[in-house]
Amino acid sequence: AKQLTVSQKQLFIRLFYHARGHFGRFLWIMASTAPDFEYRSIVIENINDELGGMGATHVSHEQLFTRFAEGLNVDVLAEEISEENYLPFLKEFNKGHINALLKGNWDEKWSVFSAYELLDNTDYNNLFILATKMGLSGDALTFFEVHKDGDHFGKTFQLLKKIWEKDEELVKKSFLFIGNHQLKMWNSLNDQVFAYNMI
């Protein structure tokens, strides 16, 4: 991270925006197809958290991401409008999640959702380290602090255990899908950032 140029750091932010900025549809599908309140309430709590919760001083995760981006002079709104860096591998990444949800039964949906939430802590701990090595501090790091310290998986786990008791292979398959799917995206994002100065 210390060896990245400013342009590479800015590209990372623009690409990363699209890796996480389209999660709203994922949550909407989960909330709107939940079979009962027990499942739906967990997803709604997740949505509430994404929007900053009910605290008067809290802000949305999108606003926290904007603070991070501003730390390296990246205009997230401009990227959101133009989608200039919404590259095919990122579209494939987001579409892959959505297709898995739309094609799966509820147990598959919940397993995919749970796996995604479990990886959040690993991803954001590493991303926090990356952001600090990029030279960011203070408010620019809050986005990562909130995510690395969150525990959305703990809330999905109790209901996931019921699915595991019925069909271990379904859960394993869902976790393997999410793990491989995210790893493919991170590798592609890495390749784009490090190839940037060679263009």
GROMACS .gro file of C-alpha atoms in nm:
model
  199
    1ALA     CA    1   0.000   0.000   0.000
    2LYS     CA    2   0.284   0.240   0.076
    3GLN     CA    3   0.416   0.192  -0.278
    4LEU     CA    4   0.086   0.282  -0.446
    5THR     CA    5   0.079   0.610  -0.632
    6VAL     CA    6  -0.194   0.863  -0.556
    7SER     CA    7  -0.361   0.768  -0.885
    8GLN     CA    8  -0.360   0.400  -0.791
    9LYS     CA    9  -0.507   0.477  -0.449
   10GLN     CA   10  -0.782   0.683  -0.612
   11LEU     CA   11  -0.854   0.404  -0.860
   12PHE     CA   12  -0.877   0.157  -0.572
   13ILE     CA   13  -1.143   0.376  -0.409
   14ARG     CA   14  -1.346   0.407  -0.729
   15LEU     CA   15  -1.334   0.032  -0.791
   16PHE     CA   16  -1.401  -0.055  -0.428
   17TYR     CA   17  -1.702   0.176  -0.434
   18HIS     CA   18  -1.867  -0.055  -0.688
   19ALA     CA   19  -1.765  -0.370  -0.502
   20ARG     CA   20  -1.965  -0.254  -0.198
   21GLY     CA   21  -2.195   0.022  -0.324
   22HIS     CA   22  -2.451  -0.205  -0.491
   23PHE     CA   23  -2.528  -0.411  -0.179
   24GLY     CA   24  -2.867  -0.242  -0.141
   25ARG     CA   25  -3.031  -0.473  -0.394
   26PHE     CA   26  -2.890  -0.776  -0.211
   27LEU     CA   27  -3.048  -0.659   0.115
   28TRP     CA   28  -3.375  -0.568  -0.056
   29ILE     CA   29  -3.410  -0.918  -0.202
   30MET     CA   30  -3.336  -1.073   0.136
   31ALA     CA   31  -3.584  -0.853   0.322
   32SER     CA   32  -3.863  -0.879   0.066
   33THR     CA   33  -3.844  -1.259   0.029
   34ALA     CA   34  -3.795  -1.349   0.396
   35PRO     CA   35  -4.045  -1.619   0.494
   36ASP     CA   36  -4.121  -1.475   0.837
   37PHE     CA   37  -4.047  -1.193   1.079
   38GLU     CA   38  -3.763  -1.379   1.253
   39TYR     CA   39  -3.553  -1.370   0.935
   40ARG     CA   40  -3.684  -1.038   0.808
   41SER     CA   41  -3.609  -0.856   1.134
   42ILE     CA   42  -3.238  -0.945   1.108
   43VAL     CA   43  -3.218  -0.812   0.752
   44ILE     CA   44  -3.409  -0.496   0.848
   45GLU     CA   45  -3.167  -0.443   1.136
   46ASN     CA   46  -2.882  -0.476   0.886
   47ILE     CA   47  -3.046  -0.218   0.658
   48ASN     CA   48  -3.098   0.013   0.956
   49ASP     CA   49  -2.730  -0.022   1.041
   50GLU     CA   50  -2.628   0.057   0.680
   51LEU     CA   51  -2.834   0.377   0.704
   52GLY     CA   52  -2.667   0.481   1.028
   53GLY     CA   53  -2.925   0.357   1.276
   54MET     CA   54  -3.158   0.575   1.478
   55GLY     CA   55  -2.900   0.782   1.665
   56ALA     CA   56  -2.934   1.156   1.603
   57THR     CA   57  -2.560   1.194   1.545
   58HIS     CA   58  -2.511   0.880   1.336
   59VAL     CA   59  -2.453   0.887   0.961
   60SER     CA   60  -2.500   0.624   0.693
   61HIS     CA   61  -2.225   0.394   0.580
   62GLU     CA   62  -2.245   0.565   0.242
   63GLN     CA   63  -2.160   0.896   0.407
   64LEU     CA   64  -1.874   0.731   0.596
   65PHE     CA   65  -1.744   0.591   0.267
   66THR     CA   66  -1.760   0.940   0.119
   67ARG     CA   67  -1.539   1.067   0.404
   68PHE     CA   68  -1.290   0.792   0.328
   69ALA     CA   69  -1.289   0.882  -0.043
   70GLU     CA   70  -1.253   1.253   0.028
   71GLY     CA   71  -0.936   1.169   0.222
   72LEU     CA   72  -0.780   1.096  -0.118
   73ASN     CA   73  -0.975   1.358  -0.315
   74VAL     CA   74  -1.214   1.114  -0.482
   75ASP     CA   75  -1.565   1.236  -0.566
   76VAL     CA   76  -1.784   0.933  -0.496
   77LEU     CA   77  -2.100   1.100  -0.628
   78ALA     CA   78  -1.931   1.164  -0.962
   79GLU     CA   79  -1.831   0.797  -0.978
   80GLU     CA   80  -2.180   0.688  -0.883
   81ILE     CA   81  -2.329   0.900  -1.163
   82SER     CA   82  -2.079   0.815  -1.436
   83GLU     CA   83  -2.005   0.454  -1.331
   84GLU     CA   84  -1.684   0.507  -1.527
   85ASN     CA   85  -1.504   0.247  -1.317
   86TYR     CA   86  -1.791  -0.001  -1.287
   87LEU     CA   87  -1.584  -0.248  -1.484
   88PRO     CA   88  -1.712  -0.582  -1.619
   89PHE     CA   89  -1.553  -0.786  -1.337
   90LEU     CA   90  -1.738  -0.574  -1.078
   91LYS     CA   91  -2.068  -0.605  -1.265
   92GLU     CA   92  -2.012  -0.981  -1.279
   93PHE     CA   93  -1.937  -0.984  -0.906
   94ASN     CA   94  -2.258  -0.800  -0.813
   95LYS     CA   95  -2.471  -0.991  -1.065
   96GLY     CA   96  -2.332  -1.319  -0.934
   97HIS     CA   97  -2.459  -1.249  -0.583
   98ILE     CA   98  -2.798  -1.141  -0.708
   99ASN     CA   99  -2.837  -1.444  -0.934
  100ALA     CA  100  -2.745  -1.676  -0.647
  101LEU     CA  101  -3.020  -1.519  -0.436
  102LEU     CA  102  -3.282  -1.515  -0.711
  103LYS     CA  103  -3.219  -1.876  -0.814
  104GLY     CA  104  -3.183  -2.020  -0.464
  105ASN     CA  105  -3.448  -2.135  -0.220
  106TRP     CA  106  -3.468  -1.955   0.113
  107ASP     CA  107  -3.215  -2.181   0.287
  108GLU     CA  108  -2.965  -2.108   0.009
  109LYS     CA  109  -3.036  -1.735   0.032
  110TRP     CA  110  -2.976  -1.732   0.406
  111SER     CA  111  -2.658  -1.936   0.375
  112VAL     CA  112  -2.519  -1.701   0.107
  113PHE     CA  113  -2.616  -1.398   0.318
  114SER     CA  114  -2.453  -1.547   0.628
  115ALA     CA  115  -2.132  -1.628   0.443
  116TYR     CA  116  -2.117  -1.273   0.306
  117GLU     CA  117  -2.158  -1.132   0.658
  118LEU     CA  118  -1.895  -1.364   0.804
  119LEU     CA  119  -1.635  -1.246   0.553
  120ASP     CA  120  -1.709  -0.881   0.635
  121ASN     CA  121  -1.493  -0.886   0.947
  122THR     CA  122  -1.199  -1.047   0.768
  123ASP     CA  123  -1.227  -0.814   0.469
  124TYR     CA  124  -1.267  -0.497   0.671
  125ASN     CA  125  -0.988  -0.575   0.915
  126ASN     CA  126  -0.758  -0.608   0.616
  127LEU     CA  127  -0.905  -0.303   0.444
  128PHE     CA  128  -0.855  -0.098   0.762
  129ILE     CA  129  -0.485  -0.189   0.758
  130LEU     CA  130  -0.468  -0.104   0.387
  131ALA     CA  131  -0.633   0.236   0.441
  132THR     CA  132  -0.395   0.325   0.725
  133LYS     CA  133  -0.096   0.228   0.510
  134MET     CA  134  -0.235   0.454   0.239
  135GLY     CA  135  -0.174   0.734   0.488
  136LEU     CA  136  -0.534   0.792   0.597
  137SER     CA  137  -0.640   0.868   0.953
  138GLY     CA  138  -0.922   1.011   1.166
  139ASP     CA  139  -1.264   1.044   1.000
  140ALA     CA  140  -1.133   0.884   0.682
  141LEU     CA  141  -1.098   0.553   0.870
  142THR     CA  142  -1.436   0.550   1.045
  143PHE     CA  143  -1.598   0.357   0.760
  144PHE     CA  144  -1.355   0.069   0.816
  145GLU     CA  145  -1.369   0.086   1.196
  146VAL     CA  146  -1.748   0.049   1.192
  147HIS     CA  147  -1.732  -0.251   0.961
  148LYS     CA  148  -1.440  -0.438   1.115
  149ASP     CA  149  -1.597  -0.416   1.461
  150GLY     CA  150  -1.949  -0.511   1.349
  151ASP     CA  151  -2.103  -0.852   1.407
  152HIS     CA  152  -2.381  -0.912   1.158
  153PHE     CA  153  -2.280  -1.278   1.124
  154GLY     CA  154  -2.353  -1.343   1.492
  155LYS     CA  155  -2.714  -1.246   1.427
  156THR     CA  156  -2.748  -1.473   1.126
  157PHE     CA  157  -2.574  -1.768   1.290
  158GLN     CA  158  -2.857  -1.896   1.510
  159LEU     CA  159  -3.089  -1.932   1.213
  160LEU     CA  160  -2.808  -2.069   0.997
  161LYS     CA  161  -2.759  -2.350   1.252
  162LYS     CA  162  -3.112  -2.471   1.178
  163ILE     CA  163  -3.030  -2.493   0.809
  164TRP     CA  164  -2.702  -2.671   0.887
  165GLU     CA  165  -2.892  -2.933   1.085
  166LYS     CA  166  -3.112  -3.001   0.781
  167ASP     CA  167  -2.851  -2.981   0.505
  168GLU     CA  168  -2.482  -2.934   0.582
  169GLU     CA  169  -2.387  -2.962   0.214
  170LEU     CA  170  -2.611  -2.671   0.115
  171VAL     CA  171  -2.443  -2.446   0.371
  172LYS     CA  172  -2.094  -2.559   0.269
  173LYS     CA  173  -2.175  -2.500  -0.098
  174SER     CA  174  -2.304  -2.148  -0.024
  175PHE     CA  175  -1.997  -2.057   0.182
  176LEU     CA  176  -1.765  -2.194  -0.086
  177PHE     CA  177  -1.947  -1.992  -0.351
  178ILE     CA  178  -1.917  -1.666  -0.155
  179GLY     CA  179  -1.553  -1.728  -0.065
  180ASN     CA  180  -1.448  -1.805  -0.423
  181HIS     CA  181  -1.668  -1.531  -0.569
  182GLN     CA  182  -1.519  -1.263  -0.345
  183LEU     CA  183  -1.163  -1.389  -0.389
  184LYS     CA  184  -1.202  -1.368  -0.767
  185MET     CA  185  -1.325  -1.008  -0.737
  186TRP     CA  186  -1.042  -0.904  -0.501
  187ASN     CA  187  -0.782  -1.058  -0.732
  188SER     CA  188  -0.926  -0.874  -1.032
  189LEU     CA  189  -0.942  -0.546  -0.838
  190ASN     CA  190  -0.580  -0.593  -0.729
  191ASP     CA  191  -0.474  -0.658  -1.090
  192GLN     CA  192  -0.650  -0.342  -1.211
  193VAL     CA  193  -0.487  -0.122  -0.947
  194PHE     CA  194  -0.135  -0.254  -1.002
  195ALA     CA  195  -0.165  -0.244  -1.382
  196TYR     CA  196  -0.283   0.119  -1.372
  197ASN     CA  197   0.057   0.285  -1.388
  198MET     CA  198   0.161   0.062  -1.676
  199ILE     CA  199  -0.112   0.197  -1.907
   0.00000   0.00000   0.00000
